[in-house]
CSV table of C-alpha atoms in Angstrom, one decimal:
chain,number,residue,atom,x,y,z
A,1,UNK,CA,-0.1,0.0,-0.1
A,2,UNK,CA,3.0,2.4,0.2
A,3,UNK,CA,2.4,2.9,-3.7
A,4,UNK,CA,-0.7,4.8,-2.6
A,5,UNK,CA,1.0,7.1,0.0
A,6,UNK,CA,1.9,10.7,-0.9
A,7,UNK,CA,5.3,11.8,-2.1
A,8,UNK,CA,5.6,14.0,1.3
A,9,UNK,CA,7.9,13.0,3.8
A,10,UNK,CA,10.8,11.3,1.7
A,11,UNK,CA,14.2,12.2,2.8
A,12,UNK,CA,15.4,14.5,-0.1
A,13,UNK,CA,14.1,16.2,-3.2
A,14,UNK,CA,15.5,13.8,-5.7
A,15,UNK,CA,14.1,10.8,-4.1
A,16,UNK,CA,10.8,12.6,-4.1
A,17,UNK,CA,10.9,13.3,-7.7
A,18,UNK,CA,12.0,9.8,-8.7
A,19,UNK,CA,9.4,7.9,-6.8
A,20,UNK,CA,6.8,10.2,-8.1
A,21,UNK,CA,8.0,9.8,-11.6
A,22,UNK,CA,8.2,6.1,-11.6
A,23,UNK,CA,4.7,5.9,-10.4
A,24,UNK,CA,3.6,7.4,-13.6
A,25,UNK,CA,5.8,4.9,-15.7
A,26,UNK,CA,4.4,2.1,-17.6
A,27,UNK,CA,4.9,-1.3,-15.8
A,28,UNK,CA,8.1,-3.3,-16.9
A,29,UNK,CA,9.5,-0.4,-18.6
A,30,UNK,CA,12.3,-2.5,-20.0
A,31,UNK,CA,10.4,-5.5,-20.5
A,32,UNK,CA,8.1,-6.9,-23.3
A,33,UNK,CA,4.9,-4.9,-24.3
A,34,UNK,CA,2.1,-4.3,-21.8
A,35,UNK,CA,-1.2,-5.8,-23.1
A,36,UNK,CA,-4.1,-3.4,-22.5
A,37,UNK,CA,-7.5,-4.7,-23.4
A,38,UNK,CA,-10.2,-2.6,-24.4
A,39,UNK,CA,-14.0,-2.7,-24.5
A,40,UNK,CA,-16.6,-0.2,-25.4
A,41,UNK,CA,-20.3,0.3,-24.5
A,42,UNK,CA,-22.1,2.8,-26.8
A,43,UNK,CA,-24.7,4.7,-25.0
A,44,UNK,CA,-25.9,6.8,-27.7
A,45,UNK,CA,-25.3,7.9,-31.2
A,46,UNK,CA,-26.3,11.3,-31.1
A,47,UNK,CA,-26.0,13.0,-34.5
A,48,UNK,CA,-24.9,12.5,-38.1
A,49,UNK,CA,-24.0,15.5,-40.0
A,50,UNK,CA,-23.8,15.0,-43.9
A,51,UNK,CA,-22.5,18.8,-44.2
A,52,UNK,CA,-19.6,18.5,-41.7
A,53,UNK,CA,-19.2,14.9,-42.7
A,54,UNK,CA,-18.8,13.7,-39.0
A,55,UNK,CA,-20.8,12.0,-36.1
A,56,UNK,CA,-21.0,12.4,-32.6
A,57,UNK,CA,-21.0,9.3,-30.2
A,58,UNK,CA,-21.3,9.0,-26.3
A,59,UNK,CA,-19.7,5.7,-24.9
A,60,UNK,CA,-18.1,4.1,-22.0
A,61,UNK,CA,-14.4,3.2,-22.6
A,62,UNK,CA,-12.9,0.5,-20.6
A,63,UNK,CA,-9.2,-0.4,-20.3
A,64,UNK,CA,-7.8,-3.5,-18.6
A,65,UNK,CA,-4.2,-4.3,-17.8
A,66,UNK,CA,-2.1,-5.6,-15.0
A,67,UNK,CA,0.1,-3.5,-12.7
A,68,UNK,CA,1.9,-5.5,-10.1
A,69,UNK,CA,3.2,-2.3,-8.3
A,70,UNK,CA,-0.6,-1.9,-7.5
A,71,UNK,CA,-1.2,-5.3,-6.0
A,72,UNK,CA,-2.2,-5.6,-2.4
A,73,UNK,CA,-3.0,-8.4,0.2
A,74,UNK,CA,-6.7,-8.8,1.1
A,75,UNK,CA,-8.4,-11.4,3.3
A,76,UNK,CA,-11.6,-11.1,1.2
A,77,UNK,CA,-10.1,-10.8,-2.1
A,78,UNK,CA,-12.1,-7.7,-3.0
A,79,UNK,CA,-11.3,-5.0,-5.0
A,80,UNK,CA,-10.9,-1.3,-4.2
A,81,UNK,CA,-12.6,1.4,-6.4
A,82,UNK,CA,-11.4,4.9,-6.7
A,83,UNK,CA,-12.5,8.1,-8.3
A,84,UNK,CA,-10.6,10.0,-10.8
A,85,UNK,CA,-8.4,11.8,-8.4
A,86,UNK,CA,-6.2,8.7,-8.2
A,87,UNK,CA,-5.9,8.5,-12.1
A,88,UNK,CA,-3.4,11.5,-11.8
A,89,UNK,CA,-1.1,9.6,-9.5
A,90,UNK,CA,-0.7,6.3,-11.4
A,91,UNK,CA,0.2,5.2,-15.0
A,92,UNK,CA,-2.9,4.7,-17.2
A,93,UNK,CA,-2.9,4.0,-21.1
A,94,UNK,CA,-2.8,7.3,-23.0
A,95,UNK,CA,-5.6,6.2,-25.7
A,96,UNK,CA,-6.8,8.8,-27.9
A,97,UNK,CA,-9.3,8.9,-30.9
A,98,UNK,CA,-7.9,9.2,-34.4
A,99,UNK,CA,-9.7,11.6,-36.6
A,100,UNK,CA,-11.5,13.0,-33.6
A,101,UNK,CA,-12.6,16.9,-33.9
A,102,UNK,CA,-13.9,17.3,-30.4
A,103,UNK,CA,-14.0,15.1,-27.4
A,104,UNK,CA,-14.5,15.5,-23.8
A,105,UNK,CA,-15.1,13.4,-20.5
A,106,UNK,CA,-18.2,14.0,-18.8
A,107,UNK,CA,-18.0,15.9,-15.4
A,108,UNK,CA,-21.5,16.2,-13.9
A,109,UNK,CA,-21.7,16.0,-11.0
A,110,UNK,CA,-18.0,14.9,-10.8
A,111,UNK,CA,-15.5,13.4,-13.3
A,112,UNK,CA,-17.0,10.4,-14.8
A,113,UNK,CA,-13.9,8.2,-14.2
A,114,UNK,CA,-13.7,4.9,-12.3
A,115,UNK,CA,-10.6,3.1,-11.2
A,116,UNK,CA,-11.0,-0.4,-9.7
A,117,UNK,CA,-7.8,-2.2,-8.6
A,118,UNK,CA,-7.8,-6.0,-7.6
A,119,UNK,CA,-5.6,-7.7,-5.2
A,120,UNK,CA,-3.4,-9.3,-7.9
A,121,UNK,CA,-2.8,-6.1,-9.5
A,122,UNK,CA,-5.3,-6.3,-12.3
A,123,UNK,CA,-6.7,-2.8,-13.1
A,124,UNK,CA,-9.9,-1.5,-14.6
A,125,UNK,CA,-10.0,1.7,-15.7
A,126,UNK,CA,-13.5,3.2,-17.1
A,127,UNK,CA,-14.6,6.8,-18.4
A,128,UNK,CA,-17.6,8.1,-20.1
A,129,UNK,CA,-16.7,10.1,-23.1
A,130,UNK,CA,-18.6,12.0,-26.1
A,131,UNK,CA,-16.7,12.3,-29.2
A,132,UNK,CA,-17.2,14.0,-32.4
A,133,UNK,CA,-15.0,12.2,-35.3
A,134,UNK,CA,-14.7,12.5,-39.0
A,135,UNK,CA,-16.6,10.2,-41.2
A,136,UNK,CA,-15.8,10.0,-45.0
A,137,UNK,CA,-19.3,9.8,-46.6
A,138,UNK,CA,-20.1,8.8,-50.2
A,139,UNK,CA,-23.1,10.6,-51.6
A,140,UNK,CA,-23.2,9.2,-55.1
A,141,UNK,CA,-26.3,7.3,-54.1
A,142,UNK,CA,-27.8,9.9,-51.8
A,143,UNK,CA,-30.7,9.9,-50.4
A,144,UNK,CA,-30.8,6.0,-51.2
A,145,UNK,CA,-27.3,5.5,-49.7
A,146,UNK,CA,-25.7,3.5,-46.7
A,147,UNK,CA,-22.6,5.1,-44.8
A,148,UNK,CA,-20.1,3.3,-43.0
A,149,UNK,CA,-18.2,5.0,-40.3
A,150,UNK,CA,-15.6,4.1,-37.8
A,151,UNK,CA,-14.2,5.4,-34.6
A,152,UNK,CA,-10.5,4.7,-34.2
A,153,UNK,CA,-8.7,4.1,-30.8
A,154,UNK,CA,-4.8,4.2,-30.6
A,155,UNK,CA,-2.0,5.0,-28.2
A,156,UNK,CA,-0.5,8.3,-28.6
A,157,UNK,CA,3.0,7.6,-27.2
A,158,UNK,CA,3.4,4.0,-26.9
A,159,UNK,CA,4.4,1.9,-30.2
A,160,UNK,CA,3.4,-1.8,-30.5
A,161,UNK,CA,6.9,-2.7,-28.8
A,162,UNK,CA,5.8,-0.8,-25.7
A,163,UNK,CA,1.9,-1.4,-25.5
A,164,UNK,CA,-0.2,-4.0,-27.1
A,165,UNK,CA,-3.8,-2.7,-27.6
A,166,UNK,CA,-6.3,-5.3,-28.5
A,167,UNK,CA,-10.1,-6.0,-28.1
A,168,UNK,CA,-10.6,-7.8,-24.8
A,169,UNK,CA,-13.3,-10.2,-26.1
A,170,UNK,CA,-13.2,-9.8,-29.7
A,171,UNK,CA,-16.7,-8.8,-31.3
A,172,UNK,CA,-18.2,-9.1,-27.9
A,173,UNK,CA,-16.1,-6.4,-26.6
A,174,UNK,CA,-18.5,-3.8,-28.3
A,175,UNK,CA,-22.1,-3.5,-26.9
A,176,UNK,CA,-24.7,-1.0,-27.8
A,177,UNK,CA,-27.8,0.0,-26.1
A,178,UNK,CA,-30.9,-1.4,-28.0
A,179,UNK,CA,-32.9,1.7,-27.5
A,180,UNK,CA,-30.4,3.8,-30.0
A,181,UNK,CA,-32.3,5.2,-33.0
A,182,UNK,CA,-31.6,8.1,-35.3
A,183,UNK,CA,-34.2,10.0,-37.2
A,184,UNK,CA,-32.7,9.4,-40.6
A,185,UNK,CA,-30.9,6.4,-40.4
A,186,UNK,CA,-31.4,2.8,-39.8
A,187,UNK,CA,-28.3,1.2,-37.7
A,188,UNK,CA,-27.6,-2.1,-39.4
A,189,UNK,CA,-24.5,-3.4,-37.6
A,190,UNK,CA,-21.8,-2.6,-35.3
A,191,UNK,CA,-18.6,-4.7,-35.5
A,192,UNK,CA,-14.9,-4.3,-34.4
A,193,UNK,CA,-11.5,-4.7,-36.2
A,194,UNK,CA,-7.8,-3.9,-35.4
A,195,UNK,CA,-4.5,-3.5,-37.4
A,196,UNK,CA,-1.3,-1.8,-37.6
A,197,UNK,CA,-0.9,1.8,-38.2
A,198,UNK,CA,2.4,3.3,-39.5
A,199,UNK,CA,3.9,6.7,-39.1
A,200,UNK,CA,7.1,7.3,-40.7
A,201,UNK,CA,8.7,9.2,-37.9
A,202,UNK,CA,7.6,7.2,-34.9
A,203,UNK,CA,6.8,3.7,-36.1
A,204,UNK,CA,4.1,1.3,-35.8
A,205,UNK,CA,1.1,1.4,-33.4
A,206,UNK,CA,-2.0,-0.8,-32.6
A,207,UNK,CA,-5.2,0.6,-33.7
A,208,UNK,CA,-8.6,-0.3,-32.9
A,209,UNK,CA,-11.8,0.3,-34.9
A,210,UNK,CA,-15.3,0.5,-34.0
A,211,UNK,CA,-17.3,0.1,-37.4
A,212,UNK,CA,-20.8,0.7,-37.8
A,213,UNK,CA,-23.0,0.9,-40.8
A,214,UNK,CA,-26.0,3.1,-41.4
A,215,UNK,CA,-28.8,3.0,-44.1
A,216,UNK,CA,-30.7,6.2,-44.8
A,217,UNK,CA,-34.5,6.3,-44.4
A,218,UNK,CA,-36.0,6.9,-47.7
A,219,UNK,CA,-39.6,8.0,-46.5
A,220,UNK,CA,-38.6,11.6,-45.5
A,221,UNK,CA,-37.0,12.4,-49.1
A,222,UNK,CA,-40.1,10.8,-50.6
A,223,UNK,CA,-42.4,13.2,-49.1
A,224,UNK,CA,-40.2,16.4,-49.3
A,225,UNK,CA,-38.5,15.7,-52.5
A,226,UNK,CA,-39.6,12.9,-55.0
A,227,UNK,CA,-43.2,13.4,-54.4
A,228,UNK,CA,-43.3,17.2,-54.9
A,229,UNK,CA,-40.8,17.0,-57.7
A,230,UNK,CA,-43.2,14.2,-59.4
A,231,UNK,CA,-46.2,16.5,-59.0
A,232,UNK,CA,-44.7,19.5,-60.6
A,233,UNK,CA,-44.0,17.4,-63.8
A,234,UNK,CA,-47.3,16.1,-63.8
A,235,UNK,CA,-48.7,19.5,-63.4
A,236,UNK,CA,-46.6,20.6,-66.5
A,237,UNK,CA,-48.6,18.1,-68.4
A,238,UNK,CA,-51.9,20.0,-67.7
A,239,UNK,CA,-50.9,22.6,-70.4
A,240,UNK,CA,-51.4,19.9,-73.2
A,241,UNK,CA,-54.9,19.9,-72.5
A,242,UNK,CA,-55.4,23.9,-72.6
A,243,UNK,CA,-56.4,25.5,-75.7
A,244,UNK,CA,-53.2,26.7,-77.6
A,245,UNK,CA,-54.8,30.2,-77.7
A,246,UNK,CA,-55.0,30.5,-74.2
A,247,UNK,CA,-51.6,32.0,-74.0
A,248,UNK,CA,-51.7,33.5,-70.4
A,249,UNK,CA,-52.7,30.3,-68.9
A,250,UNK,CA,-50.2,28.2,-70.6
A,251,UNK,CA,-47.4,30.4,-70.0
A,252,UNK,CA,-48.1,31.2,-66.5
A,253,UNK,CA,-48.5,27.2,-65.6
A,254,UNK,CA,-45.1,26.6,-67.5
A,255,UNK,CA,-43.1,29.4,-65.5
A,256,UNK,CA,-44.7,28.3,-62.0
A,257,UNK,CA,-43.7,24.5,-62.6
A,258,UNK,CA,-40.1,25.7,-63.7
A,259,UNK,CA,-39.6,28.0,-60.6
A,260,UNK,CA,-41.0,25.4,-58.1
A,261,UNK,CA,-38.5,22.8,-59.5
A,262,UNK,CA,-35.7,25.3,-59.1
A,263,UNK,CA,-36.9,26.0,-55.5
A,264,UNK,CA,-36.8,22.1,-54.6
A,265,UNK,CA,-33.3,21.6,-56.3
A,266,UNK,CA,-31.9,24.7,-54.3
A,267,UNK,CA,-33.4,23.4,-50.8
A,268,UNK,CA,-32.0,19.9,-51.2
A,269,UNK,CA,-28.6,21.3,-52.1
A,270,UNK,CA,-28.6,23.7,-49.2
A,271,UNK,CA,-28.5,21.0,-46.7
A,272,UNK,CA,-25.6,18.8,-48.3
A,273,UNK,CA,-21.9,19.5,-48.6
A,274,UNK,CA,-20.7,20.9,-52.0
A,275,UNK,CA,-19.3,17.6,-53.5
A,276,UNK,CA,-17.9,17.5,-57.0
A,277,UNK,CA,-19.8,14.5,-58.2
A,278,UNK,CA,-23.6,14.0,-59.1
A,279,UNK,CA,-25.7,12.5,-56.4
A,280,UNK,CA,-28.8,10.1,-57.1
A,281,UNK,CA,-31.0,13.0,-56.2
A,282,UNK,CA,-29.5,15.3,-58.5
A,283,UNK,CA,-30.1,13.0,-61.4
A,284,UNK,CA,-33.9,12.7,-60.5
A,285,UNK,CA,-34.4,16.4,-59.8
A,286,UNK,CA,-32.6,17.5,-63.1
A,287,UNK,CA,-34.4,15.2,-65.2
A,288,UNK,CA,-37.7,16.4,-63.7
A,289,UNK,CA,-36.6,20.0,-64.5
A,290,UNK,CA,-35.9,19.0,-68.1
A,291,UNK,CA,-39.3,17.4,-68.5
A,292,UNK,CA,-40.8,20.7,-67.0
A,293,UNK,CA,-38.8,22.9,-69.2
A,294,UNK,CA,-39.5,20.9,-72.3
A,295,UNK,CA,-43.1,21.3,-71.7
A,296,UNK,CA,-42.6,25.1,-71.8
A,297,UNK,CA,-40.7,24.6,-75.1
A,298,UNK,CA,-43.4,22.3,-76.3
A,299,UNK,CA,-46.0,25.4,-76.1
A,300,UNK,CA,-43.4,27.9,-77.5
A,301,UNK,CA,-43.1,25.7,-80.7
A,302,UNK,CA,-47.0,25.2,-80.9
A,303,UNK,CA,-47.5,29.0,-80.8
A,304,UNK,CA,-44.9,29.8,-83.3
A,305,UNK,CA,-46.2,27.0,-85.6
A,306,UNK,CA,-49.7,28.4,-85.0
A,307,UNK,CA,-48.5,32.0,-86.0
A,308,UNK,CA,-46.9,30.6,-89.3
A,309,UNK,CA,-50.0,28.6,-90.0
A,310,UNK,CA,-52.3,31.7,-89.7
A,311,UNK,CA,-50.1,33.5,-91.8
A,312,UNK,CA,-50.1,31.1,-94.5
A,313,UNK,CA,-53.8,30.9,-94.4
A,314,UNK,CA,-54.2,34.6,-94.7
A,315,UNK,CA,-51.8,34.6,-97.8
A,316,UNK,CA,-53.7,31.8,-99.4
A,317,UNK,CA,-57.0,33.6,-99.0
A,318,UNK,CA,-55.9,36.8,-100.6
A,319,UNK,CA,-54.4,34.8,-103.5
A,320,UNK,CA,-57.8,32.9,-104.1
A,321,UNK,CA,-59.3,36.6,-104.3
A,322,UNK,CA,-56.8,37.7,-106.7
A,323,UNK,CA,-57.4,34.8,-109.0
A,324,UNK,CA,-61.1,34.8,-109.2
A,325,UNK,CA,-63.1,35.9,-112.4
A,326,UNK,CA,-66.3,37.7,-111.6
A,327,UNK,CA,-68.6,38.3,-114.3
A,328,UNK,CA,-72.4,38.4,-115.1
A,329,UNK,CA,-73.8,36.7,-118.1
A,330,UNK,CA,-77.2,37.8,-119.6
A,331,UNK,CA,-79.5,34.9,-119.9
A,332,UNK,CA,-83.3,34.6,-121.0
A,333,UNK,CA,-84.6,33.0,-117.8
A,334,UNK,CA,-84.5,34.4,-114.3
A,335,UNK,CA,-81.9,32.5,-112.2
A,336,UNK,CA,-78.8,33.1,-110.1
A,337,UNK,CA,-76.0,30.6,-109.8
A,338,UNK,CA,-73.1,30.9,-107.4
A,339,UNK,CA,-70.3,28.6,-107.9
A,340,UNK,CA,-67.5,28.5,-105.2
A,341,UNK,CA,-64.2,27.1,-104.7
A,342,UNK,CA,-64.3,25.2,-108.1
A,343,UNK,CA,-61.7,24.2,-110.0
A,344,UNK,CA,-61.7,25.1,-113.7
A,345,UNK,CA,-59.6,24.8,-116.8
A,346,UNK,CA,-59.2,27.3,-119.6
A,347,UNK,CA,-61.3,25.8,-121.9
A,348,UNK,CA,-64.4,25.9,-119.2
A,349,UNK,CA,-63.6,29.7,-118.9
A,350,UNK,CA,-63.4,30.3,-122.7
A,351,UNK,CA,-66.8,28.9,-123.1
A,352,UNK,CA,-68.2,31.8,-121.4
A,353,UNK,CA,-66.6,34.3,-123.7
A,354,UNK,CA,-69.9,35.2,-125.3
A,355,UNK,CA,-71.3,36.7,-122.1
A,356,UNK,CA,-71.0,40.4,-121.1
A,357,UNK,CA,-68.8,40.8,-118.3
A,358,UNK,CA,-70.2,43.2,-115.6
A,359,UNK,CA,-69.0,43.9,-112.1
A,360,UNK,CA,-70.5,41.6,-109.3
A,361,UNK,CA,-73.6,43.1,-107.7
A,362,UNK,CA,-74.9,41.9,-104.2
A,363,UNK,CA,-78.0,40.2,-104.0
A,364,UNK,CA,-79.9,42.9,-102.1
A,365,UNK,CA,-79.0,45.4,-104.9
A,366,UNK,CA,-80.0,42.9,-107.4
A,367,UNK,CA,-83.5,42.6,-105.9
A,368,UNK,CA,-83.8,46.3,-106.0
A,369,UNK,CA,-82.7,46.5,-109.7
A,370,UNK,CA,-85.3,43.6,-110.4
A,371,UNK,CA,-88.1,45.8,-109.2
A,372,UNK,CA,-87.0,49.0,-111.1
A,373,UNK,CA,-85.5,47.7,-114.3
A,374,UNK,CA,-87.0,45.9,-117.3
A,375,UNK,CA,-83.7,44.6,-118.4
A,376,UNK,CA,-83.4,40.9,-119.1
A,377,UNK,CA,-82.6,38.7,-116.1
A,378,UNK,CA,-78.8,38.0,-115.3
A,379,UNK,CA,-77.0,34.9,-113.9
A,380,UNK,CA,-74.2,35.6,-111.7
A,381,UNK,CA,-71.3,33.2,-112.0
A,382,UNK,CA,-68.3,33.5,-109.4
A,383,UNK,CA,-65.2,31.4,-111.0
A,384,UNK,CA,-62.0,30.5,-109.4
A,385,UNK,CA,-59.7,29.5,-112.0
A,386,UNK,CA,-56.5,27.8,-111.3
A,387,UNK,CA,-54.7,25.1,-113.2
A,388,UNK,CA,-54.8,21.4,-112.3
A,389,UNK,CA,-51.1,21.3,-111.8
A,390,UNK,CA,-51.0,24.2,-109.2
A,391,UNK,CA,-53.9,22.4,-107.3
A,392,UNK,CA,-52.1,19.1,-107.1
A,393,UNK,CA,-48.9,20.9,-105.7
A,394,UNK,CA,-51.0,22.6,-103.1
A,395,UNK,CA,-52.6,19.3,-101.9
A,396,UNK,CA,-49.2,17.8,-101.7
A,397,UNK,CA,-47.6,20.4,-99.8
A,398,UNK,CA,-50.6,20.6,-97.4
A,399,UNK,CA,-50.5,16.6,-96.8
A,400,UNK,CA,-46.7,16.8,-96.1
A,401,UNK,CA,-46.9,19.7,-93.5
A,402,UNK,CA,-50.2,18.5,-92.2
A,403,UNK,CA,-48.5,17.1,-88.7
A,404,UNK,CA,-46.3,20.4,-88.3
A,405,UNK,CA,-49.3,22.7,-89.3
A,406,UNK,CA,-51.7,20.9,-87.1
A,407,UNK,CA,-50.8,22.1,-83.7
A,408,UNK,CA,-53.7,20.0,-82.0
A,409,UNK,CA,-51.6,17.1,-83.1
A,410,UNK,CA,-48.4,18.2,-81.5
A,411,UNK,CA,-50.2,18.6,-78.2
A,412,UNK,CA,-51.9,15.3,-78.8
A,413,UNK,CA,-48.6,13.6,-79.2
A,414,UNK,CA,-47.1,15.4,-76.3
A,415,UNK,CA,-49.9,13.9,-74.2
A,416,UNK,CA,-48.5,10.2,-74.7
A,417,UNK,CA,-44.8,10.8,-75.3
A,418,UNK,CA,-44.1,13.0,-72.1
A,419,UNK,CA,-45.8,10.7,-69.5
A,420,UNK,CA,-44.6,7.6,-71.3
A,421,UNK,CA,-40.9,8.8,-71.3
A,422,UNK,CA,-41.3,9.9,-67.6
A,423,UNK,CA,-42.5,6.7,-66.4
A,424,UNK,CA,-39.7,4.9,-68.3
A,425,UNK,CA,-37.1,7.0,-66.8
A,426,UNK,CA,-38.8,6.2,-63.2
A,427,UNK,CA,-38.4,2.6,-63.9
A,428,UNK,CA,-34.8,2.4,-64.8
A,429,UNK,CA,-34.0,5.0,-61.8
A,430,UNK,CA,-35.6,3.1,-59.1
A,431,UNK,CA,-34.4,-0.3,-60.5
A,432,UNK,CA,-30.8,1.0,-60.5
A,433,UNK,CA,-30.7,2.6,-57.0
A,434,UNK,CA,-33.3,0.7,-54.9
């Protein structure tokens, strides 16, 4: 029990220094590597941060080793338990967390440290720690991803020749609370591994790993991202059923869906790190954005072709009027004949050469003329003269451009092509990432 006595009362300052110094040296300084067993009980997995790419864990870290300098005689063979004040007076393993960003030992209401010494010199050293450590995450399949993180333990000063760090009971050295749960992740498994780590300037060190795999819950992202994006794409298809002449309705609908998709994309990326590769959610959102944007372009094409079609029809009407031959031919009987949209050859028109050409007179005026005039009755003939070859060419050109000029057909085809393509994309997407 002299080991636990204070350094005070010794004969000289050098002896005081030496005794106090040797207490803090590892057992068997010049002997083989001292084995230090470790086991961990995970109390909670507090948070997973995608932006900072780290995790926070609270755990009980326990060390086991033998220091014969701490052995004592006991008739009951019972151990002695001490608090954290004795830890500063004896040697304990200098284990630290590799790649940790922040860590601390809980100190409410006192330091959460326990030291238990057995009569044969075996020591149990336990402390309650919260640590935030880095985790290299791969978001290429986000949010349909699984992440594997690890907490690494290692001696800071002692190489594998001085201290042999190992898991005390293999995989059973790691235990977790069954009540641990995360809002966005499902904890699939915890397991332990160990290996040697090399540093060029200091040598080889034993390193212990606490590995755990997390699978992300997809339901939250279905409600917040995928479902709204799908609704926006379906809403953009409504414009295909709106009359092409309702310009304000179709334009406002297209702009609204485009802006909504932009807001969804911005919101998703705001909560993610700025990675340089494409994520699974990016593929879905940007393809949805392209579908929405194409629906706006579809109406732009319909509107343009409608304008071109109206212009062509106007020109054709003017050309028909310019080619028409109005004439009035005197006949012996009272009758009026109107011939519209006919196609005549030059021989037909020459057969009317004997008639007297006069300006066309409206029917109301003709009625008045019949009442006040005793002249012979007239037959009014309205002829549209065109060659057969010209008519054939027009029919062929109209048949060729029928689909392009018929804007109703473009909307009709879009009603089938857009939904069919989007459904096909969804089948491929979910089959690849699920």
